[in-house]
Coordinates of C-alpha atoms and ligand atoms in Angstrom, one line a residue:
X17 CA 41.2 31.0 -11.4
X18 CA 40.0 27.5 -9.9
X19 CA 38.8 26.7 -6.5
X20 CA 36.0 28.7 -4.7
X21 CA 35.2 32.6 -6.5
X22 CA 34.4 34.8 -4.0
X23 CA 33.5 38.4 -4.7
X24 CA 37.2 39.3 -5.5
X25 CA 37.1 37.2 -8.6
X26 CA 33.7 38.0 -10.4
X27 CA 34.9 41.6 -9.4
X28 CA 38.2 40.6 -11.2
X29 CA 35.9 39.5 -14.3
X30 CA 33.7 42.3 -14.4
X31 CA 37.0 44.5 -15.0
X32 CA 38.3 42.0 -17.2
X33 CA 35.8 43.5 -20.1
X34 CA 35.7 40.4 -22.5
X35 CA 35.0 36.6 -21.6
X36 CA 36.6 34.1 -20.2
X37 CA 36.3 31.0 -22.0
X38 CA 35.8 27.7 -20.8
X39 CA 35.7 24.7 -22.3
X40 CA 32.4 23.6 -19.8
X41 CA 30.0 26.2 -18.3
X42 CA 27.8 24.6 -15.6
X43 CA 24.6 26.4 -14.3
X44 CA 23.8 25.0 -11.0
X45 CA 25.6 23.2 -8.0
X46 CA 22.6 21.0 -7.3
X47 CA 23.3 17.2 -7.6
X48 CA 23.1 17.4 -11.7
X49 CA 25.0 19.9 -11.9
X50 CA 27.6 19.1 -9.2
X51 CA 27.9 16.0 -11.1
X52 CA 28.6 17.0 -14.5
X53 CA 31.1 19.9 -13.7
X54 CA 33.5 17.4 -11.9
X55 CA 32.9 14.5 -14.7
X56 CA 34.0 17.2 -16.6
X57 CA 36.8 18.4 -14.7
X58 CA 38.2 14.5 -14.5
X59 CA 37.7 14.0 -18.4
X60 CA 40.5 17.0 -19.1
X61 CA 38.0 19.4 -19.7
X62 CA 38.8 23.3 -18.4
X63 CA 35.3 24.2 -16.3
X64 CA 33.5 26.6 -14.3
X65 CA 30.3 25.6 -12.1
X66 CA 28.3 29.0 -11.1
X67 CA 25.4 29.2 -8.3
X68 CA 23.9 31.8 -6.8
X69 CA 22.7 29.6 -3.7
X70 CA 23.9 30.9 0.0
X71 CA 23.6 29.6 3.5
X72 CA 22.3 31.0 6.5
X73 CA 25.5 33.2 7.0
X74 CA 25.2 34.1 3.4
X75 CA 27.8 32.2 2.1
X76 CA 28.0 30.5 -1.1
X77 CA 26.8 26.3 -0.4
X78 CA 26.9 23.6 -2.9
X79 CA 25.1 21.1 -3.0
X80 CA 21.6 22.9 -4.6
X81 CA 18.1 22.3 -2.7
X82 CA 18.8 18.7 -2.9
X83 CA 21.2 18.9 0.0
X84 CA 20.4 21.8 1.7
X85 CA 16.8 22.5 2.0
X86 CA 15.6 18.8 -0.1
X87 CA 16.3 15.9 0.2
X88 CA 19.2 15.1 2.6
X89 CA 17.7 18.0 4.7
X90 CA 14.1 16.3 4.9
X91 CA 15.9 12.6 5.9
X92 CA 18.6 13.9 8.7
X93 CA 15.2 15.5 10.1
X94 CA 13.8 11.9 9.8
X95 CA 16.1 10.1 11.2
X96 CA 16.1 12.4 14.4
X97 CA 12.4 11.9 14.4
X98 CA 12.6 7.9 14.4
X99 CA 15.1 7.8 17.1
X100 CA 12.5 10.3 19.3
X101 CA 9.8 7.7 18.5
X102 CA 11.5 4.8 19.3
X103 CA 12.9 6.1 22.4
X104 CA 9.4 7.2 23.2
X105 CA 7.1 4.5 22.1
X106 CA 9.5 1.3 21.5
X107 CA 12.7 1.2 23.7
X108 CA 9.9 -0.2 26.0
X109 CA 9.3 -3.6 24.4
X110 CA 13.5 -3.7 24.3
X111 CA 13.6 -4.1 27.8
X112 CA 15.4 -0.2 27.8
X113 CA 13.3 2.4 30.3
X114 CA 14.1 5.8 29.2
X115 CA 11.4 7.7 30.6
X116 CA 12.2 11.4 30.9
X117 CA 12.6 12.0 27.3
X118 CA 12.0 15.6 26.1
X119 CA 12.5 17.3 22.7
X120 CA 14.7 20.5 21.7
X121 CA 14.1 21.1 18.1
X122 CA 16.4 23.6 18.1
X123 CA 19.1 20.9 18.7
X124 CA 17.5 19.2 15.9
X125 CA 17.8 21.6 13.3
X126 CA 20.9 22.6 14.2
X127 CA 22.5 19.0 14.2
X128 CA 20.7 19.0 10.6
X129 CA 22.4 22.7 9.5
X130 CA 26.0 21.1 10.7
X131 CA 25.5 17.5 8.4
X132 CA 24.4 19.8 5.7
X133 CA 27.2 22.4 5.8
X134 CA 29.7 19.2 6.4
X135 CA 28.7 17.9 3.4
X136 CA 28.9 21.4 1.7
X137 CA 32.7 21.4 2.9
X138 CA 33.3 18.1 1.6
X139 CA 31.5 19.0 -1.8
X140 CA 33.8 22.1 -2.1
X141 CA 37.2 19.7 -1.3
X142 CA 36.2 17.5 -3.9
X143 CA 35.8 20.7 -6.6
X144 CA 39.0 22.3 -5.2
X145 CA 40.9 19.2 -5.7
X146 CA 39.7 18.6 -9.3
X147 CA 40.1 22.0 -10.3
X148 CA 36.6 23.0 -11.1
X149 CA 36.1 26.5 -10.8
X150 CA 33.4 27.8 -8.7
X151 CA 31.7 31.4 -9.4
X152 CA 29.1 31.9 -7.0
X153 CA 26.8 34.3 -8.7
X154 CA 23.8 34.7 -10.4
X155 CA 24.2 33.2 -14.2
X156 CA 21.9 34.1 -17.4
X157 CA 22.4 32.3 -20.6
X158 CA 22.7 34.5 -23.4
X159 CA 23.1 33.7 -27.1
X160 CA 26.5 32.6 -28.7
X161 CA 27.1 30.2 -26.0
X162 CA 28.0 32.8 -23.5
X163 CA 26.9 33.2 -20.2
X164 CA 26.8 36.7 -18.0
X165 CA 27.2 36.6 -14.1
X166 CA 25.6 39.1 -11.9
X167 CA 27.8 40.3 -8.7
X168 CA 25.0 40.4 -6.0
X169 CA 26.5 43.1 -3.9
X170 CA 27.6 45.4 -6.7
X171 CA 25.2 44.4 -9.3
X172 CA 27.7 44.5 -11.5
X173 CA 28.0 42.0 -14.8
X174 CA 30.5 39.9 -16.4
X175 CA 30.6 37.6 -19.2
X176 CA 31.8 34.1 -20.1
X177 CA 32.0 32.1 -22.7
X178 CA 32.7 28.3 -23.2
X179 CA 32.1 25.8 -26.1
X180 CA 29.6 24.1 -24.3
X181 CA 27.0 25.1 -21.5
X182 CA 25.1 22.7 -19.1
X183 CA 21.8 23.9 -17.6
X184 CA 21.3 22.8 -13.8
X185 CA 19.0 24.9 -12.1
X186 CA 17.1 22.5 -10.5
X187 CA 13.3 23.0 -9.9
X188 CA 11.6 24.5 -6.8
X189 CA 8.0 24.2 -5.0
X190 CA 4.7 25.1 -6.4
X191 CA 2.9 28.1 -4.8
X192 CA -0.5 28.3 -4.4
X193 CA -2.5 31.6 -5.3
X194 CA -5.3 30.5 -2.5
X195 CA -2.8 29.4 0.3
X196 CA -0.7 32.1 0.2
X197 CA 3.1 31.6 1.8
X198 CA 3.6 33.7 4.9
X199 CA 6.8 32.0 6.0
X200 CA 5.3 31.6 9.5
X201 CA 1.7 29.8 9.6
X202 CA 1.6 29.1 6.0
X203 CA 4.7 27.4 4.9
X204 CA 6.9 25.2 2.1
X205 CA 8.9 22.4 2.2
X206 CA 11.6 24.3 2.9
X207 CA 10.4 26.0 5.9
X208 CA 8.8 22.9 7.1
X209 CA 12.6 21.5 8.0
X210 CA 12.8 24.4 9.9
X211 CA 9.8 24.3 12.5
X212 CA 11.2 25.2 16.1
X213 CA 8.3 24.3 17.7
X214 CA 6.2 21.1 16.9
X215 CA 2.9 22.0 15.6
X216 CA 0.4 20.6 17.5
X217 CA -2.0 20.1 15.0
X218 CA -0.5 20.2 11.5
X219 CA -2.3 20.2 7.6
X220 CA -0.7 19.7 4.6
X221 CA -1.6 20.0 1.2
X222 CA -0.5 17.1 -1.3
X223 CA 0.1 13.4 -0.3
X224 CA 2.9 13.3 -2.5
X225 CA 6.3 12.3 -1.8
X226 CA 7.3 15.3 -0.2
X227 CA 4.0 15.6 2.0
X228 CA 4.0 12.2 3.1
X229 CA 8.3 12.4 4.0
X230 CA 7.1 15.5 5.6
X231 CA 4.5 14.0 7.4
X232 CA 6.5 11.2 8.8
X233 CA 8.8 13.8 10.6
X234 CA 6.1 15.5 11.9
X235 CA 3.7 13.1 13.0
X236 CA 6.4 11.3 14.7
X237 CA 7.7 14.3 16.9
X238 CA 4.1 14.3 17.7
X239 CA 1.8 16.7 15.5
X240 CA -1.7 15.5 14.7
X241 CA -0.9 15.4 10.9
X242 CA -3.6 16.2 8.8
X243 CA -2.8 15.2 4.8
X244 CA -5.0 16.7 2.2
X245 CA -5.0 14.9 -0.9
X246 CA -7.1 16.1 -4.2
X247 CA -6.5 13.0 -5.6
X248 CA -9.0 9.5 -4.9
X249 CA -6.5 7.5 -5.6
X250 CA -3.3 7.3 -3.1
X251 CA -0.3 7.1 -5.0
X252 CA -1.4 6.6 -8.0
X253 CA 2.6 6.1 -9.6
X254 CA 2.8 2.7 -7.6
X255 CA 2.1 -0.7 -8.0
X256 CA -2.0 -0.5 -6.1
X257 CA -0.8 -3.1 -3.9
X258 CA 2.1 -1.4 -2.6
X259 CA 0.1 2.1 -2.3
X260 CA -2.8 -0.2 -0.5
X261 CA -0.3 -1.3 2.5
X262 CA 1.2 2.2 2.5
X263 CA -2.3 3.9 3.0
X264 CA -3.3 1.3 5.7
X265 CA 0.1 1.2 7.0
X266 CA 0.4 5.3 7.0
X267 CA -3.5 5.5 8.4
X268 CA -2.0 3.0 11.5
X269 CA 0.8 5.5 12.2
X270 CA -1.9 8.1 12.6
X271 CA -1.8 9.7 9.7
X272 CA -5.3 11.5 8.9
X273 CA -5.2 10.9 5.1
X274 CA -8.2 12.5 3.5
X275 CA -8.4 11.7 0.0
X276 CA -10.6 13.6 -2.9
X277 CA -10.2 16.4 -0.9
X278 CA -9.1 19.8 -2.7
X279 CA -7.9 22.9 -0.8
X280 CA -9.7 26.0 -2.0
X281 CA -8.4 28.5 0.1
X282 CA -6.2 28.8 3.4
X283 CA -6.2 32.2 5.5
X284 CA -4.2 32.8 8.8
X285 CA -6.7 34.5 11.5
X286 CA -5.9 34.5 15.7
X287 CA -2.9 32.3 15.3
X288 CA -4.8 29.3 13.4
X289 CA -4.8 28.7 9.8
X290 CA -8.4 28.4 8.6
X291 CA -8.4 25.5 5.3
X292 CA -10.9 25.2 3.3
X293 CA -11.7 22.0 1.4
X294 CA -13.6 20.5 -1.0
X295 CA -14.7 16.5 -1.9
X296 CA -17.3 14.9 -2.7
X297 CA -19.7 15.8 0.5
X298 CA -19.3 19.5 -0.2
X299 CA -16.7 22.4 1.3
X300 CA -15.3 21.3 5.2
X301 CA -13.3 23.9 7.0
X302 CA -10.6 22.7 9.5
X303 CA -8.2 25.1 11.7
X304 CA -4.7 24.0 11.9
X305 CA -1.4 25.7 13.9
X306 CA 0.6 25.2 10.3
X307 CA -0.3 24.5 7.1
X308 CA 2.2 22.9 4.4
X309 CA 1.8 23.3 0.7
X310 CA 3.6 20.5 -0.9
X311 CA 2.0 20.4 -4.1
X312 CA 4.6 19.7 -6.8
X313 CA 7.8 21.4 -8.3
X314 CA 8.5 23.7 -11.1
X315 CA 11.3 23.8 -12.9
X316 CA 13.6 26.9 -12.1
X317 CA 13.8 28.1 -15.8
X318 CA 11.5 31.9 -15.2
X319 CA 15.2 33.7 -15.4
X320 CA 17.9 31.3 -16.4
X321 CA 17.8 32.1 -20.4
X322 CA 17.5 36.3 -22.1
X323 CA 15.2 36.4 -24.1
X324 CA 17.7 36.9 -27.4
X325 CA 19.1 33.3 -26.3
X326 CA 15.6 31.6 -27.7
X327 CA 16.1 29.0 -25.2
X328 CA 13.0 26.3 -26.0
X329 CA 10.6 25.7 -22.8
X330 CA 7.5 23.9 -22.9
X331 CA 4.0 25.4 -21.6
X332 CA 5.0 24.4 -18.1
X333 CA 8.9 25.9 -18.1
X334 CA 10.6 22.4 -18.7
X335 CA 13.5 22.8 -21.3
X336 CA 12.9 21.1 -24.3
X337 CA 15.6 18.4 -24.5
X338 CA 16.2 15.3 -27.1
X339 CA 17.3 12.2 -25.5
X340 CA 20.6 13.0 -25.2
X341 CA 20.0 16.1 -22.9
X342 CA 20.7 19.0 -25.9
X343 CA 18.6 21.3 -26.0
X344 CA 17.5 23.3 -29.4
X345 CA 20.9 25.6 -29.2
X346 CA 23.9 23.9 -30.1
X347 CA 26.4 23.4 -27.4
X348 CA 23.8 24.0 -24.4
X349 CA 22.4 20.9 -22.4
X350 CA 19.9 20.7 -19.9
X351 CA 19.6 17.9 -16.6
X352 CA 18.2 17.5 -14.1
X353 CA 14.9 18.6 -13.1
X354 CA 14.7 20.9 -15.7
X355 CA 13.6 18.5 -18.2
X356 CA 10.8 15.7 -18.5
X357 CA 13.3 12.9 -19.2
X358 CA 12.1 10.9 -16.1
X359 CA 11.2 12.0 -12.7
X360 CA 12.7 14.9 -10.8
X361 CA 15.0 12.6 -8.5
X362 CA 18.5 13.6 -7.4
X363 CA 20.3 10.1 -8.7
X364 CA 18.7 10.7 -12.3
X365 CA 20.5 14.0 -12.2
X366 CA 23.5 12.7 -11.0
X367 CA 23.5 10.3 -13.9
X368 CA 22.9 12.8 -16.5
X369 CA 25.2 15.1 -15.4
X370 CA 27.9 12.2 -15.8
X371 CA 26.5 11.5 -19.0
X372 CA 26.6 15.0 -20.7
X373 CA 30.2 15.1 -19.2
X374 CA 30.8 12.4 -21.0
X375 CA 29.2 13.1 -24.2
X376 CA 30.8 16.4 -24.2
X377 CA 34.1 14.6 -24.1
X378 CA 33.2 12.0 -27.0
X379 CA 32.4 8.8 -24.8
X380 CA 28.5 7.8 -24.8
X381 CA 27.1 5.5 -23.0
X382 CA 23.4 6.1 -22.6
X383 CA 21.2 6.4 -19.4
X384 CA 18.7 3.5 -18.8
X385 CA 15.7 5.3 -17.3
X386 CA 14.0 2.2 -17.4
X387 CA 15.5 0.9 -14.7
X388 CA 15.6 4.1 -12.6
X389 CA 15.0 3.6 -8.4
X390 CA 12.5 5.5 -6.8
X391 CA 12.5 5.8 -3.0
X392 CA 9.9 7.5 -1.1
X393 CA 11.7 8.4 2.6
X394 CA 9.2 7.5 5.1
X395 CA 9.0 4.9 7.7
X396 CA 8.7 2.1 6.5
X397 CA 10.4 2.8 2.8
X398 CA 8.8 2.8 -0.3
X399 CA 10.9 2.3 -3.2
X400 CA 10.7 0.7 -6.5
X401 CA 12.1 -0.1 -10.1
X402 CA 10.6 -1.0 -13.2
X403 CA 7.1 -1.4 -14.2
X404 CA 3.9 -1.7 -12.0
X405 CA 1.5 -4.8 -12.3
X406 CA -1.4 -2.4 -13.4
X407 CA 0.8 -0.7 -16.2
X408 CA 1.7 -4.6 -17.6
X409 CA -1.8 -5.8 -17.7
X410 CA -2.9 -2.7 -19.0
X411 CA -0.2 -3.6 -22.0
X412 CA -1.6 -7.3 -22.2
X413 CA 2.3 -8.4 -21.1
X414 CA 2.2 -11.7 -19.8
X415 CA 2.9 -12.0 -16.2
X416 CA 4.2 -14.2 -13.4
X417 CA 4.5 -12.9 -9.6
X418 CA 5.8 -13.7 -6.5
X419 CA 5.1 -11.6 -3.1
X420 CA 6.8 -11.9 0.1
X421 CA 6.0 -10.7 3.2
X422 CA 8.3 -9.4 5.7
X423 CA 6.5 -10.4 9.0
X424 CA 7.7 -13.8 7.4
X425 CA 11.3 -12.6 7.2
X426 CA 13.6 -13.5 10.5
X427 CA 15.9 -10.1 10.2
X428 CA 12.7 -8.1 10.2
X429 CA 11.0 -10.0 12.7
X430 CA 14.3 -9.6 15.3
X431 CA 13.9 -6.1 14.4
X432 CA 10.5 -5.6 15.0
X433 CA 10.0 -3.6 11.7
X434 CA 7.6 -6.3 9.9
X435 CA 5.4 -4.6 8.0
X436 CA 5.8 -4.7 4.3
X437 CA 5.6 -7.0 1.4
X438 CA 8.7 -7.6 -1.5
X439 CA 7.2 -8.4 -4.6
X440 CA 9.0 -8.7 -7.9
X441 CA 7.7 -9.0 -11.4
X442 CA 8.4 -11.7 -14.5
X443 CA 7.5 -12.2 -17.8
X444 CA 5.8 -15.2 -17.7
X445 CA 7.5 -16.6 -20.9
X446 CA 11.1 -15.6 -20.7
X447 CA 11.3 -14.8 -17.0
X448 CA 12.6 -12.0 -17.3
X449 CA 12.5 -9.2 -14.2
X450 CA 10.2 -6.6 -15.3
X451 CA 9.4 -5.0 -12.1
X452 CA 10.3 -4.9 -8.3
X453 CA 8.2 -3.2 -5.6
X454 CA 9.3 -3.1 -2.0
X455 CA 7.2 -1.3 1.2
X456 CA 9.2 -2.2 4.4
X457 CA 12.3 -1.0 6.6
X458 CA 15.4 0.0 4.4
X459 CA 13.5 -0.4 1.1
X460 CA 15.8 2.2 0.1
X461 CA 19.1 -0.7 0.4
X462 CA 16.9 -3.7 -1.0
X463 CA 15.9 -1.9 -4.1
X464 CA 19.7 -1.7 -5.1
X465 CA 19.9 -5.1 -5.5
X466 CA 16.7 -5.2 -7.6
X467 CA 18.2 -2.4 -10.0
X468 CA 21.2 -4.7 -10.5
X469 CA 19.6 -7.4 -11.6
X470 CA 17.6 -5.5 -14.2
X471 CA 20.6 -3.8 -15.2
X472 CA 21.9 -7.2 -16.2
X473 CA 18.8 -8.5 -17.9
X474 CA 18.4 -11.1 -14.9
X475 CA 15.4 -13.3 -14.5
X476 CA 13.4 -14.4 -11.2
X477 CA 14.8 -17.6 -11.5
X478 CA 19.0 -16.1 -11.6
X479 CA 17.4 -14.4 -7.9
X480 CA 15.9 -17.4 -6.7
X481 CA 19.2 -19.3 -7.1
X482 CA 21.1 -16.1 -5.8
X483 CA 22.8 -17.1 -1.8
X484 CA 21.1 -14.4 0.3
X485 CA 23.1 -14.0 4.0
X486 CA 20.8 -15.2 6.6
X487 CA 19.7 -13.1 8.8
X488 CA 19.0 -9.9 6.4
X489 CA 16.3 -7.9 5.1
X490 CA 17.5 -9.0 1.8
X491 CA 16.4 -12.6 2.5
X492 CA 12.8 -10.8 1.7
X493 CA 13.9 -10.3 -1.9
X494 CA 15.3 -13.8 -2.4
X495 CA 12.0 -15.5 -1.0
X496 CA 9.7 -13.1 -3.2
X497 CA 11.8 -14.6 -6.3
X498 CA 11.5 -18.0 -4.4
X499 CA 7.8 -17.7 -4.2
X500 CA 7.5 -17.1 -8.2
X501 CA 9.5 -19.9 -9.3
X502 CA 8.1 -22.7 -6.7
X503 CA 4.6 -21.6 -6.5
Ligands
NAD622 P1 3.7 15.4 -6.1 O1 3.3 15.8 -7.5 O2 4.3 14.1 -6.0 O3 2.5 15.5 -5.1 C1 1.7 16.7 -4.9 C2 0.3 16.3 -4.6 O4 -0.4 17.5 -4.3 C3 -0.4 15.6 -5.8 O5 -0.8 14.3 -5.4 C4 -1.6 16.6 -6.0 O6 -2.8 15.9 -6.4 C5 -1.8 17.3 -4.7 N1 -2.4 18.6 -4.8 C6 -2.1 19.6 -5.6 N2 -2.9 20.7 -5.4 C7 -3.8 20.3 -4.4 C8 -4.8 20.9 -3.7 N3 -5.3 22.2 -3.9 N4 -5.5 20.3 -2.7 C9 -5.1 19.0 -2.3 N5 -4.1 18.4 -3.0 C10 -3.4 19.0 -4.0 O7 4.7 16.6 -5.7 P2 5.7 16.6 -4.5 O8 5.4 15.6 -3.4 O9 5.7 18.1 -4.0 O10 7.1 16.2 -5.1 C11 7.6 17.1 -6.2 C12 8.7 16.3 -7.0 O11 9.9 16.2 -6.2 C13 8.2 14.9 -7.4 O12 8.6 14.8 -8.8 C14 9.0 14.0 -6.6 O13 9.3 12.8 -7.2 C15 10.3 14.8 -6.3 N6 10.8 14.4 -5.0 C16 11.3 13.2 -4.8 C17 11.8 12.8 -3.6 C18 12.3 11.4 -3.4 O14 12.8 10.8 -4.4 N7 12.2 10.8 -2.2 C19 11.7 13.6 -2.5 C20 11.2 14.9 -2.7 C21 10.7 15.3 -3.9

């Protein structure tokens, strides 16, 4: 009954003829839901994790879009296309001549598919050995805390029933009725990690998180990258002064950021994508080879709950959760990005899937979402934690503030990957951290150390006095904390 369901076993519950109870239902294999099911499993309780996701050979895959077509798909991609770049444009300066470089994207991809499915494997081991079941399946929630399973082949049902049931679908991408999808000139995020050819000029709608990680693969294998952006202002969730050096930084790469400007329409004709768009001067056309939409995420909830289970959504499909992840039917929970408690981000699912685990089993120790990391996977990193300096004055908080740059820093110098600024947020009374914002190489790592410091209530000062190893990035962050307690 544990380890990996294949058709067999739902087949085996279909003739069954009543549920099978559980003590823990999870819907969703994503990083929430991955979570939760094996907190679950290591906390005594009897569970069952269904998804309905399948890989390229149509076998089940955990690991949800985070891993497989998200995420850790969109940096593997990355990191392929820095090494390219480098080799190309910087082993020069290094003193290494590697002239006759040349690019097989096929390669690429496929190196990506194998880290992906590798991963997969591992995620399976770790469910095998913790006994979580795995049904893979499609599930609906129905009322009474049961759940019923559709057999894709057969189309055949089953039901199961558990005292409680975690919600995990996860979210996917927005589609937009005037750039229709074709899955060939006219694409997703999804597609976009799968590009076996380099376009040679390349649009994509939304400089969000996912355009710009996009756009950092794209441009660097060598695509004239065209962002368009309906917003004026870039980034509008950071800090401005971090968003500032990421435009001018992002605009040095080559990016073509056009800002203000709304895509109205999109239409594939002789091979090109035609885009219209609108900003202030009026309507611009531009012909691309590929266009990506990456505007936004919805939550998957359009068939996760019948109708007679009165599951609560909002207007936009988000499950209507109270701060501790229940949703308005007893027993049931929701994580993830199905809800609005914080940002759709992988590591917030992770933690509320251990947390509902937990709760479930009577311990309960609350999520801080205050001090929640947020990473945006280009080159340099953006990544953050805490509260902007526009969101404190805005509040009248006194503050105190100390910026460093890392063309200052001797790690990042050696390296040759200066650009960026550390800069890190006090109270001005108690001194208190209330804010740490980091553009530069391996932002990503730095922020960890930021995050702890919150976590334990630390101010500038306990930083500033904090032995850094010389030479690291991390130095950045001790001299930011220097610079607001000397200046
Ligand atoms: P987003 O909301 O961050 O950005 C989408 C952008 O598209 C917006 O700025 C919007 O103004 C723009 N837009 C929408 N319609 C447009 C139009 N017609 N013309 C021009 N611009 C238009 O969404 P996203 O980048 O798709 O990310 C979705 C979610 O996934 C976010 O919550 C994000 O945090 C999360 N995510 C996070 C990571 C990470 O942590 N590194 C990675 C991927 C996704």
């Amino acid at each position: 009954m544990f380890g990996i369901a294949s058709s067999p076993f739902v087949k085996y519950l279909i003739m069954l003829k009543k549920p099978l109870a559980y003590d823990v239902i999870v819907i969703g294999a994503g990083p929430a839901g991955y979570a939760c099911a094996l907190r679950c499993a290591q906390l005594g309780l009897k569970t069952v994790c269904i998804d309905n996701w399948r890989d390229n050979n149509n076998q089940g895959r955990l690991g949800g879009a985070h891993l497989n077509t998200g995420g850790v798909a969109s940096m593997t991609l990355l990191d392929s296309a820095k090494m390219y770049h480098q080799l190309k444009h910087e082993a020069k300066k290094h003193g290494i001549h590697a002239e006759a470089i040349t690019l097989d994207m096929s390669e690429m991809i496929q190196r990506k598919e194998k880290i992906i499915a590798d991963i997969g494997h591992k995620m399976s081991a770790l469910f095998q050995q913790h006994k979580v079941g795995y049904i893979q399946a499609k599930a609906l929630l129905l009322n009474n805390r049961q759940v019923e399973i559709s057999e894709q082949e057969s189309q055949e049902n089953a039901v199961l029933s558990a005292k409680h049931i975690v919600l995990a679908t996860g979210s996917k991408p927005i589609k937009l009725p005037y750039a229709v999808l074709d899955n060939d000139s006219i694409i997703d995020s999804k597609s976009a990690l799968n590009l076996q050819v380099v376009p040679k000029k390349l649009a994509i709608i939304g400089a969000g998180v996912v355009g710009l990680e996009l756009a950092s693969i794209w441009n660097r294998l060598g695509s004239e990258t065209i962002l368009l952006e309906a917003q004026e202002n870039f980034l509008g969730v950071l800090d401005q002064q971090i968003s500032g050096e990421a435009y001018r930084i992002y605009q040095h790469q080559g990016f073509d950021l056009r800002l203000g400007a709304r895509v109205v329409s999109a239409k594939k004709a002789n091979k090109k994508v035609t885009i219209e768009y609108q900003d202030q001067e009026g309507i611009h056309t531009l012909r691309v080879d590929k266009l990506i939409v990456a505007c936004g995420r919805k939550p998957n909830t359009a068939e996760l709950a019948a109708a007679e289970a009165n599951l609560m959504l909002d207007d936009n499909g988000y499950v209507y959760v109270d701060d501790n992840c229940r949703t308005n039917l007893p027993g049931v929970y929701a994580i993830g990005d199905l809800t609005l408690l914080g940002p759709m981000l992988a590591h917030k699912g992770i933690e509320e899937g251990v947390f509902v685990a937990e709760y479930i089993a009577g311990i309960n120790h609350p999520i801080n979402y205050d001090n929640l990391p947020c990473v945006i996977y280009t080159e340099p990193e953006i990544a953050w934690v805490g509260q902007t300096e526009q969101a404190l004055r805005a509040a009248g908080e006194p503050i105190r503030m100390g910026c460093f740059q890392l063309n200052s820093t001797v790690r990042a110098l050696a390296m040759d990957k200066s650009e960026g600024i550390v800069k890190i947020i006090a109270h001005a009374e108690t001194d208190k951290i209330l804010g740490v914002h980091i553009i530069g190489t391996q932002a990503s790592e730095l922020i960890a150390e930021a995050v702890l410091a919150m976590e334990f209530s630390a101010s500038s000062e306990d930083l500033a006095r904090t032995i850094h190893a010389r030479p690291t990035l991390s130095e950045a962050v001790h001299d930011a904390a220097l610079m607001l307690n000397r200046s």
